[in-house]
Amino acid sequence: MASRNFLFFAVLIAICSVVLASDSSPLQDFCVADPNGPVLVNGHACKDPKLVQANDFFFSGLHLPGNTSNAVGSRVTPATVAQIPGLNTLGISLVRVDYAPWGINPPHTHPRATEILTVIEGTLEVGFVTSNPENRLITKKLVKGDVFVFPVGLVHFQRNVGYTNAVAIAALSSQNPGVITVANAVFGSTPAIPNDLLAKSFQVDIKTIDWIQSKF
């Protein structure tokens, strides 16, 4: 009997873990986000269904190239719940990523979403790193039409390895996947992480850390 009870609770925990691993499932046809709603909830409060219009489910702009004139040579154009209120509670969003020649989408994570990316134009080198202790790099070169998956929470990146612009479209398994760019978080936090702590973590001198922090 004890073993049966243990098995039951083990299965129950496993099911709950899967259910809680992504955005909550909707309990109605839709819950269009009301960013000005007075109630604080995990996500957004629902707009009155009687006031919902087609534009709540619409976004125009992913056909437009992003401006890649920046330090990393890439630009992400999001279509998340912030741009499409109708995505609220639906557990999905979309982004367009533009890359200048040899531009990068630097190492980052999405704390709330798995990402599936497809190359529209160009050639990309992509990859992700598994968690400790292996920290294994899994990488592949992609061309037009190829698809690659980045598991939720893992550090990943893309780089345009061609001499022309590249474009990718990615879907994410959250209305609000979030993004943590590793370099920005570590070296550009507010307030700053103590430089002696970072020096010890990266096994370099404090002057090197100060120089890197000055870039962010």
Coordinates of N, CA and C in Angstrom, one line a residue:
M1 N 0.8 -1.2 0.0 CA 0.0 0.0 0.0 C 0.9 1.3 0.0
A2 N 1.9 1.2 0.8 CA 2.8 2.4 0.9 C 3.5 2.7 -0.5
S3 N 3.9 1.6 -1.2 CA 4.5 1.8 -2.5 C 3.5 2.4 -3.5
R4 N 2.2 1.9 -3.4 CA 1.2 2.4 -4.3 C 1.0 3.9 -4.0
N5 N 0.9 4.3 -2.7 CA 0.7 5.7 -2.4 C 1.9 6.6 -2.9
F6 N 3.1 6.0 -2.8 CA 4.3 6.7 -3.2 C 4.2 6.9 -4.7
L7 N 3.8 5.9 -5.5 CA 3.7 6.0 -6.9 C 2.7 7.0 -7.3
F8 N 1.6 7.0 -6.6 CA 0.5 7.9 -6.9 C 1.0 9.4 -6.8
F9 N 1.6 9.6 -5.7 CA 2.1 11.0 -5.4 C 3.2 11.4 -6.4
A10 N 4.0 10.4 -6.7 CA 5.1 10.7 -7.7 C 4.5 11.1 -9.0
V11 N 3.5 10.4 -9.5 CA 2.9 10.7 -10.8 C 2.2 12.0 -10.7
L12 N 1.5 12.3 -9.5 CA 0.8 13.6 -9.3 C 1.8 14.7 -9.4
I13 N 2.9 14.6 -8.8 CA 3.9 15.7 -8.8 C 4.4 15.9 -10.2
A14 N 4.7 14.8 -10.9 CA 5.1 14.9 -12.3 C 4.1 15.6 -13.2
I15 N 2.8 15.3 -13.0 CA 1.8 16.0 -13.8 C 1.7 17.4 -13.5
C16 N 1.8 17.8 -12.2 CA 1.7 19.2 -11.8 C 2.9 19.9 -12.3
S17 N 4.1 19.3 -12.3 CA 5.3 20.0 -12.8 C 5.2 20.3 -14.3
V18 N 4.6 19.4 -15.1 CA 4.4 19.7 -16.5 C 3.4 20.8 -16.7
V19 N 2.3 20.8 -15.9 CA 1.2 21.8 -16.0 C 1.8 23.2 -15.6
L20 N 2.6 23.2 -14.6 CA 3.1 24.5 -14.1 C 4.3 25.0 -14.9
A21 N 4.8 24.2 -15.9 CA 6.0 24.6 -16.6 C 5.8 25.6 -17.7
S22 N 4.5 26.0 -17.9 CA 4.2 27.0 -19.0 C 3.1 27.9 -18.5
D23 N 2.7 28.8 -19.4 CA 1.7 29.8 -19.0 C 0.4 29.0 -18.7
S24 N -0.4 29.6 -17.8 CA -1.7 29.0 -17.4 C -2.6 28.8 -18.6
S25 N -3.4 27.7 -18.6 CA -4.3 27.5 -19.7 C -5.5 28.4 -19.6
P26 N -6.1 28.9 -20.7 CA -7.2 29.8 -20.6 C -8.5 29.0 -20.1
L27 N -9.3 29.7 -19.4 CA -10.6 29.1 -18.9 C -11.8 29.7 -19.7
Q28 N -11.5 30.4 -20.7 CA -12.6 31.1 -21.5 C -12.0 31.2 -22.9
D29 N -12.9 31.7 -23.8 CA -12.4 31.9 -25.2 C -11.2 32.8 -25.3
F30 N -11.2 33.9 -24.6 CA -10.0 34.8 -24.6 C -10.1 35.7 -23.4
C31 N -8.9 36.3 -23.1 CA -8.8 37.2 -22.0 C -7.9 38.3 -22.5
V32 N -8.4 39.2 -23.3 CA -7.6 40.3 -23.8 C -7.1 41.2 -22.7
A33 N -5.8 41.4 -22.7 CA -5.1 42.1 -21.7 C -5.6 43.5 -21.5
D34 N -5.9 43.9 -20.3 CA -6.2 45.3 -19.9 C -5.1 45.8 -19.1
P35 N -4.1 46.5 -19.7 CA -2.9 46.9 -18.9 C -3.2 48.0 -17.9
N36 N -4.4 48.6 -18.0 CA -4.8 49.6 -17.0 C -5.8 49.0 -15.9
G37 N -5.9 47.7 -15.9 CA -6.8 47.1 -15.0 C -6.4 47.3 -13.6
P38 N -7.3 47.5 -12.6 CA -6.9 47.8 -11.2 C -6.4 46.5 -10.4
V39 N -6.7 45.4 -11.0 CA -6.4 44.1 -10.3 C -5.0 43.6 -10.7
L40 N -4.1 43.3 -9.7 CA -2.8 42.7 -10.0 C -2.9 41.2 -10.0
V41 N -2.6 40.7 -11.2 CA -2.6 39.2 -11.4 C -1.4 38.8 -12.1
N42 N -1.2 37.4 -12.2 CA 0.0 36.9 -12.8 C -0.3 36.9 -14.3
G43 N 0.1 38.0 -15.0 CA -0.2 38.3 -16.4 C -0.9 39.6 -16.4
H44 N -2.1 39.6 -17.0 CA -2.9 40.9 -17.1 C -4.3 40.5 -16.8
A45 N -5.0 41.5 -16.2 CA -6.4 41.4 -16.0 C -7.1 41.4 -17.4
C46 N -8.3 40.8 -17.4 CA -9.1 40.7 -18.7 C -9.9 42.0 -19.0
K47 N -9.8 42.4 -20.2 CA -10.7 43.5 -20.7 C -12.1 43.0 -20.8
D48 N -13.1 43.8 -20.6 CA -14.5 43.5 -20.7 C -14.7 42.9 -22.1
P49 N -15.1 41.6 -22.2 CA -15.3 40.9 -23.5 C -16.2 41.7 -24.5
K50 N -17.1 42.5 -24.0 CA -18.0 43.3 -24.8 C -17.3 44.4 -25.5
L51 N -16.1 44.8 -25.0 CA -15.3 45.9 -25.6 C -14.2 45.4 -26.5
V52 N -14.0 44.1 -26.6 CA -13.0 43.5 -27.4 C -13.2 43.7 -28.9
Q53 N -12.2 44.1 -29.6 CA -12.3 44.3 -31.1 C -11.2 43.6 -31.8
A54 N -11.3 43.5 -33.1 CA -10.3 42.7 -33.9 C -8.9 43.2 -33.7
N55 N -8.7 44.5 -33.5 CA -7.3 45.0 -33.3 C -6.7 44.5 -32.1
D56 N -7.4 44.0 -31.1 CA -6.8 43.4 -29.9 C -6.1 42.2 -30.2
F57 N -6.3 41.6 -31.4 CA -5.7 40.3 -31.8 C -4.7 40.6 -33.0
F58 N -4.4 41.8 -33.3 CA -3.7 42.2 -34.5 C -2.4 43.0 -34.2
F59 N -1.4 42.7 -35.1 CA -0.2 43.5 -35.1 C 0.4 43.6 -36.5
S60 N 0.8 44.7 -36.9 CA 1.5 44.9 -38.2 C 2.9 45.4 -38.0
G61 N 3.8 44.8 -38.6 CA 5.2 45.3 -38.5 C 6.3 44.3 -38.7
L62 N 6.0 43.0 -38.7 CA 7.0 42.0 -38.8 C 7.6 41.9 -40.3
H63 N 6.9 42.6 -41.2 CA 7.5 42.7 -42.6 C 8.6 43.8 -42.7
L64 N 8.7 44.6 -41.7 CA 9.7 45.7 -41.7 C 11.0 45.3 -41.2
P65 N 12.1 45.6 -41.9 CA 13.4 45.2 -41.4 C 13.7 46.1 -40.1
G66 N 14.3 45.4 -39.1 CA 14.8 46.1 -37.9 C 16.1 46.8 -38.1
N67 N 16.3 47.9 -37.4 CA 17.5 48.7 -37.5 C 18.7 48.0 -36.7
T68 N 19.6 47.5 -37.5 CA 20.7 46.7 -36.9 C 22.0 47.5 -36.7
S69 N 21.8 48.9 -36.7 CA 23.0 49.8 -36.5 C 23.2 49.9 -35.0
N70 N 23.7 48.9 -34.4 CA 24.0 48.9 -33.0 C 25.3 48.1 -32.7
A71 N 25.7 48.0 -31.5 CA 26.9 47.4 -31.1 C 27.0 45.9 -31.4
V72 N 25.8 45.2 -31.4 CA 25.8 43.8 -31.7 C 25.4 43.4 -33.1
G73 N 24.8 44.4 -33.8 CA 24.4 44.1 -35.2 C 23.2 43.3 -35.4
S74 N 22.2 43.5 -34.5 CA 21.0 42.7 -34.6 C 19.8 43.6 -34.0
R75 N 18.6 43.2 -34.3 CA 17.4 43.9 -33.8 C 16.3 42.9 -33.7
V76 N 15.7 42.8 -32.5 CA 14.5 42.0 -32.3 C 13.3 42.8 -32.3
T77 N 12.3 42.4 -33.1 CA 11.0 43.1 -33.2 C 10.0 42.1 -32.6
P78 N 9.5 42.4 -31.4 CA 8.6 41.5 -30.7 C 7.1 41.6 -31.1
A79 N 6.4 40.5 -31.0 CA 5.0 40.5 -31.1 C 4.5 39.6 -29.9
T80 N 4.5 40.2 -28.7 CA 4.1 39.6 -27.5 C 2.8 40.2 -27.0
V81 N 2.5 39.9 -25.7 CA 1.2 40.5 -25.2 C 1.3 42.0 -25.1
A82 N 2.5 42.5 -25.0 CA 2.6 44.0 -25.0 C 2.2 44.6 -26.3
Q83 N 2.4 43.9 -27.4 CA 2.0 44.4 -28.7 C 0.6 43.9 -29.1
I84 N 0.2 42.7 -28.7 CA -1.0 42.1 -29.1 C -1.8 41.7 -27.8
P85 N -2.6 42.5 -27.3 CA -3.3 42.2 -26.0 C -4.1 40.9 -26.0
G86 N -4.5 40.5 -27.2 CA -5.3 39.2 -27.3 C -4.5 38.0 -27.0
L87 N -3.1 38.1 -26.9 CA -2.3 37.0 -26.5 C -2.4 36.6 -25.1
N88 N -2.9 37.5 -24.3 CA -3.0 37.2 -22.8 C -3.6 35.9 -22.5
T89 N -3.0 35.1 -21.8 CA -3.3 33.7 -21.3 C -3.2 32.6 -22.4
L90 N -2.8 33.0 -23.6 CA -2.7 32.0 -24.7 C -1.4 31.3 -24.8
G91 N -0.4 31.8 -24.1 CA 0.9 31.0 -24.0 C 1.7 31.0 -25.2
I92 N 1.7 32.0 -26.1 CA 2.5 32.0 -27.3 C 2.8 33.4 -27.7
S93 N 3.9 33.6 -28.4 CA 4.3 34.9 -28.9 C 5.3 34.7 -30.1
L94 N 5.6 35.8 -30.7 CA 6.4 35.7 -31.9 C 7.4 36.9 -31.9
V95 N 8.6 36.7 -32.5 CA 9.5 37.8 -32.8 C 10.2 37.6 -34.1
R96 N 10.5 38.8 -34.7 CA 11.4 38.8 -35.9 C 12.8 39.3 -35.4
V97 N 13.8 38.6 -35.9 CA 15.2 39.0 -35.6 C 15.9 39.3 -36.9
D98 N 16.4 40.5 -37.0 CA 17.3 41.0 -38.1 C 18.7 41.0 -37.7
Y99 N 19.6 40.5 -38.6 CA 21.0 40.5 -38.3 C 21.8 41.2 -39.5
A100 N 22.7 42.1 -39.1 CA 23.6 42.6 -40.1 C 24.6 41.6 -40.4
P101 N 25.4 41.7 -41.5 CA 26.5 40.7 -41.7 C 27.4 40.6 -40.5
W102 N 27.5 39.4 -40.1 CA 28.3 39.0 -38.9 C 27.7 39.6 -37.6
G103 N 26.5 40.0 -37.6 CA 25.8 40.5 -36.4 C 25.4 39.3 -35.5
I104 N 25.3 39.6 -34.3 CA 24.9 38.5 -33.3 C 23.7 38.9 -32.5
N105 N 22.9 37.9 -32.1 CA 22.0 38.0 -31.0 C 22.7 37.4 -29.8
P106 N 23.3 38.2 -28.9 CA 24.2 37.7 -27.9 C 23.6 36.7 -27.0
P107 N 24.5 35.9 -26.3 CA 24.0 34.9 -25.3 C 22.9 35.5 -24.4
H108 N 21.8 34.8 -24.3 CA 20.7 35.3 -23.5 C 19.8 34.1 -23.1
T109 N 18.8 34.3 -22.3 CA 17.9 33.2 -21.9 C 16.5 33.8 -21.9
H110 N 15.5 32.9 -22.1 CA 14.1 33.3 -21.9 C 13.6 32.5 -20.7
P111 N 13.4 33.2 -19.6 CA 13.1 32.5 -18.3 C 11.7 31.8 -18.4
R112 N 10.8 32.1 -19.3 CA 9.5 31.6 -19.3 C 9.1 30.9 -20.6
A113 N 10.0 30.6 -21.5 CA 9.6 30.1 -22.8 C 10.7 29.3 -23.5
T114 N 10.2 28.2 -24.2 CA 11.0 27.5 -25.2 C 10.8 28.3 -26.5
E115 N 11.9 28.3 -27.3 CA 11.9 29.1 -28.5 C 12.1 28.2 -29.7
I116 N 11.3 28.3 -30.8 CA 11.6 27.6 -32.0 C 11.8 28.6 -33.1
L117 N 12.9 28.6 -33.8 CA 13.4 29.6 -34.7 C 13.5 29.0 -36.1
T118 N 13.1 29.8 -37.1 CA 13.3 29.4 -38.5 C 13.9 30.6 -39.2
V119 N 14.9 30.2 -40.1 CA 15.6 31.2 -40.9 C 14.8 31.5 -42.1
I120 N 14.6 32.8 -42.3 CA 13.9 33.3 -43.5 C 14.8 33.7 -44.6
E121 N 15.9 34.3 -44.2 CA 17.0 34.7 -45.2 C 18.3 34.6 -44.5
G122 N 19.3 34.2 -45.3 CA 20.7 34.2 -44.8 C 21.1 32.9 -44.1
T123 N 22.3 32.9 -43.5 CA 22.9 31.8 -42.8 C 23.2 32.1 -41.4
L124 N 22.8 31.3 -40.4 CA 23.0 31.6 -39.0 C 23.7 30.5 -38.4
E125 N 24.7 30.8 -37.5 CA 25.2 29.8 -36.5 C 24.5 30.0 -35.2
V126 N 23.9 28.9 -34.7 CA 23.1 29.0 -33.5 C 23.5 28.0 -32.5
G127 N 23.2 28.2 -31.3 CA 23.6 27.2 -30.3 C 23.0 27.5 -28.9
F128 N 23.0 26.5 -28.0 CA 22.7 26.7 -26.6 C 23.6 25.9 -25.8
V129 N 23.7 26.2 -24.5 CA 24.6 25.6 -23.5 C 23.7 24.9 -22.5
T130 N 24.0 23.6 -22.2 CA 23.3 22.9 -21.2 C 23.7 23.4 -19.8
S131 N 22.9 23.0 -18.8 CA 23.1 23.4 -17.5 C 24.3 22.7 -16.8
N132 N 24.7 23.3 -15.6 CA 25.8 22.7 -14.9 C 25.5 21.2 -14.5
P133 N 26.5 20.4 -14.4 CA 27.9 20.7 -14.5 C 28.5 20.5 -15.9
E134 N 27.7 19.9 -16.9 CA 28.2 19.7 -18.2 C 28.6 20.9 -19.0
N135 N 27.6 21.9 -19.0 CA 27.8 23.1 -19.8 C 28.2 22.8 -21.2
R136 N 27.5 21.9 -21.8 CA 27.8 21.4 -23.1 C 27.2 22.3 -24.2
L137 N 28.1 22.7 -25.1 CA 27.6 23.6 -26.2 C 27.0 22.7 -27.3
I138 N 25.8 23.0 -27.7 CA 25.1 22.3 -28.8 C 24.9 23.4 -29.9
T139 N 25.5 23.2 -31.0 CA 25.5 24.3 -32.0 C 25.3 23.7 -33.4
K140 N 24.8 24.5 -34.3 CA 24.5 24.1 -35.7 C 24.4 25.3 -36.6
K141 N 24.8 25.1 -37.9 CA 24.7 26.2 -38.9 C 23.4 26.0 -39.6
L142 N 22.6 27.0 -39.7 CA 21.3 27.0 -40.3 C 21.3 27.8 -41.6
V143 N 20.5 27.4 -42.6 CA 20.3 28.1 -43.8 C 18.8 28.4 -44.0
K144 N 18.4 29.1 -45.0 CA 17.0 29.4 -45.3 C 16.1 28.2 -45.2
G145 N 15.1 28.3 -44.4 CA 14.1 27.2 -44.2 C 14.4 26.3 -43.1
D146 N 15.6 26.4 -42.5 CA 15.9 25.5 -41.4 C 15.3 26.0 -40.1
V147 N 15.0 25.0 -39.2 CA 14.4 25.3 -37.9 C 15.2 24.7 -36.8
F148 N 15.3 25.5 -35.7 CA 16.1 25.0 -34.5 C 15.3 25.4 -33.2
V149 N 15.5 24.6 -32.2 CA 14.8 24.8 -30.9 C 15.7 25.1 -29.8
F150 N 15.4 26.1 -29.0 CA 16.2 26.5 -27.8 C 15.3 26.2 -26.6
P151 N 15.7 25.2 -25.8 CA 14.9 24.8 -24.6 C 14.8 25.9 -23.6
V152 N 13.6 25.9 -22.9 CA 13.3 27.0 -22.0 C 14.4 27.2 -20.9
G153 N 14.8 28.4 -20.7 CA 15.7 28.8 -19.7 C 17.2 28.6 -20.0
L154 N 17.6 28.0 -21.1 CA 19.0 27.7 -21.4 C 19.6 28.9 -22.1
V155 N 20.8 29.2 -21.9 CA 21.6 30.3 -22.5 C 21.7 29.9 -24.0
H156 N 21.4 30.8 -24.9 CA 21.5 30.5 -26.3 C 21.9 31.8 -27.1
F157 N 22.2 31.6 -28.4 CA 22.7 32.7 -29.2 C 22.4 32.4 -30.7
Q158 N 22.6 33.5 -31.5 CA 22.6 33.3 -32.9 C 23.7 34.3 -33.5
R159 N 24.3 33.9 -34.6 CA 25.2 34.8 -35.3 C 25.1 34.6 -36.8
N160 N 25.0 35.7 -37.5 CA 25.0 35.7 -38.9 C 26.4 35.5 -39.4
V161 N 26.6 34.4 -40.1 CA 27.9 34.0 -40.6 C 28.0 34.2 -42.1
G162 N 27.2 35.1 -42.6 CA 27.2 35.5 -44.0 C 27.6 36.9 -44.2
Y163 N 27.8 37.3 -45.5 CA 28.1 38.6 -45.9 C 26.9 39.5 -46.3
T164 N 25.7 38.9 -46.1 CA 24.5 39.7 -46.4 C 23.6 39.7 -45.1
N165 N 22.6 40.5 -45.1 CA 21.7 40.5 -44.0 C 21.0 39.2 -43.9
A166 N 20.6 38.8 -42.6 CA 19.9 37.6 -42.3 C 18.6 38.0 -41.6
V167 N 17.6 37.1 -41.7 CA 16.3 37.3 -41.0 C 15.8 36.0 -40.5
A168 N 15.3 36.0 -39.2 CA 14.7 34.8 -38.6 C 13.4 35.2 -38.0
I169 N 12.5 34.3 -37.9 CA 11.2 34.4 -37.2 C 11.2 33.3 -36.1
A170 N 10.9 33.7 -34.9 CA 10.9 32.7 -33.8 C 9.6 32.8 -33.0
A171 N 9.0 31.6 -32.7 CA 7.9 31.5 -31.8 C 8.3 31.1 -30.4
L172 N 7.6 31.6 -29.4 CA 8.0 31.3 -28.0 C 6.7 30.9 -27.3
S173 N 6.9 30.0 -26.3 CA 5.8 29.3 -25.6 C 5.3 30.1 -24.4
S174 N 5.3 31.4 -24.6 CA 4.7 32.3 -23.5 C 4.3 33.6 -24.1
Q175 N 3.2 34.1 -23.6 CA 2.7 35.4 -24.0 C 3.8 36.5 -23.7
N176 N 4.6 36.2 -22.6 CA 5.6 37.2 -22.2 C 6.9 36.4 -21.8
P177 N 7.6 36.0 -22.8 CA 8.8 35.1 -22.5 C 9.9 35.6 -21.7
G178 N 10.0 37.0 -21.7 CA 11.1 37.6 -21.0 C 12.4 37.3 -21.7
V179 N 13.4 38.2 -21.4 CA 14.8 37.9 -21.9 C 15.8 38.5 -21.0
I180 N 16.8 37.7 -20.7 CA 17.9 38.1 -19.9 C 19.2 37.9 -20.7
T181 N 19.7 39.1 -21.2 CA 21.0 39.0 -21.9 C 22.1 38.9 -20.9
V182 N 22.9 37.9 -21.0 CA 23.9 37.5 -20.0 C 24.8 38.7 -19.7
A183 N 25.5 39.2 -20.7 CA 26.4 40.3 -20.5 C 25.8 41.5 -19.8
N184 N 24.6 41.9 -20.3 CA 23.9 43.1 -19.7 C 23.6 42.8 -18.2
A185 N 23.1 41.6 -17.9 CA 22.7 41.3 -16.6 C 23.9 41.2 -15.6
V186 N 25.0 40.7 -16.1 CA 26.2 40.5 -15.2 C 27.0 41.8 -15.1
F187 N 27.2 42.5 -16.2 CA 28.0 43.7 -16.1 C 27.3 45.0 -16.2
G188 N 26.0 45.0 -16.4 CA 25.2 46.2 -16.5 C 24.1 46.3 -15.5
S189 N 24.1 45.5 -14.4 CA 23.0 45.6 -13.5 C 23.0 46.9 -12.7
T190 N 21.8 47.2 -12.1 CA 21.6 48.4 -11.3 C 21.0 48.1 -10.0
P191 N 21.8 48.3 -8.9 CA 23.2 48.7 -8.8 C 24.1 47.6 -9.3
A192 N 25.3 48.0 -9.6 CA 26.3 47.0 -10.1 C 26.6 45.9 -9.2
I193 N 26.9 44.7 -9.7 CA 27.4 43.6 -8.9 C 28.8 44.0 -8.5
P194 N 29.2 43.9 -7.2 CA 30.6 44.3 -6.8 C 31.7 43.8 -7.7
N195 N 32.6 44.6 -8.1 CA 33.6 44.2 -9.1 C 34.6 43.2 -8.5
D196 N 34.8 43.2 -7.2 CA 35.7 42.1 -6.7 C 35.0 40.8 -6.8
L197 N 33.7 40.7 -6.6 CA 33.0 39.5 -6.7 C 33.1 38.9 -8.2
L198 N 32.9 39.9 -9.2 CA 33.0 39.5 -10.6 C 34.4 39.1 -10.9
A199 N 35.4 39.8 -10.4 CA 36.8 39.4 -10.7 C 37.1 38.0 -10.2
K200 N 36.6 37.7 -9.0 CA 36.8 36.3 -8.5 C 36.1 35.3 -9.3
S201 N 34.8 35.6 -9.7 CA 34.0 34.7 -10.5 C 34.6 34.4 -11.9
F202 N 35.2 35.4 -12.5 CA 35.7 35.3 -13.9 C 37.2 35.0 -13.9
Q203 N 37.8 35.0 -12.7 CA 39.3 34.8 -12.5 C 40.1 35.8 -13.3
V204 N 39.7 37.1 -13.2 CA 40.5 38.2 -13.8 C 40.7 39.2 -12.7
D205 N 41.5 40.3 -13.1 CA 41.7 41.4 -12.1 C 40.6 42.4 -12.1
I206 N 40.5 43.2 -11.1 CA 39.4 44.1 -10.9 C 39.4 45.2 -12.0
K207 N 40.6 45.6 -12.5 CA 40.6 46.6 -13.6 C 39.9 46.1 -14.8
T208 N 40.1 44.8 -15.1 CA 39.4 44.2 -16.3 C 37.9 44.3 -16.1
I209 N 37.4 43.9 -14.9 CA 36.0 44.0 -14.7 C 35.5 45.4 -14.8
D210 N 36.2 46.4 -14.3 CA 35.8 47.8 -14.4 C 35.7 48.2 -15.8
W211 N 36.7 47.8 -16.6 CA 36.7 48.1 -18.1 C 35.5 47.5 -18.8
I212 N 35.2 46.3 -18.5 CA 34.0 45.6 -19.1 C 32.7 46.3 -18.6
Q213 N 32.6 46.6 -17.3 CA 31.4 47.3 -16.8 C 31.2 48.6 -17.4
S214 N 32.3 49.3 -17.8 CA 32.1 50.6 -18.4 C 31.5 50.6 -19.8
K215 N 31.5 49.4 -20.4 CA 30.8 49.2 -21.7 C 29.3 49.1 -21.6
F216 N 28.8 48.9 -20.4 CA 27.4 48.6 -20.2 C 26.8 49.7 -19.3

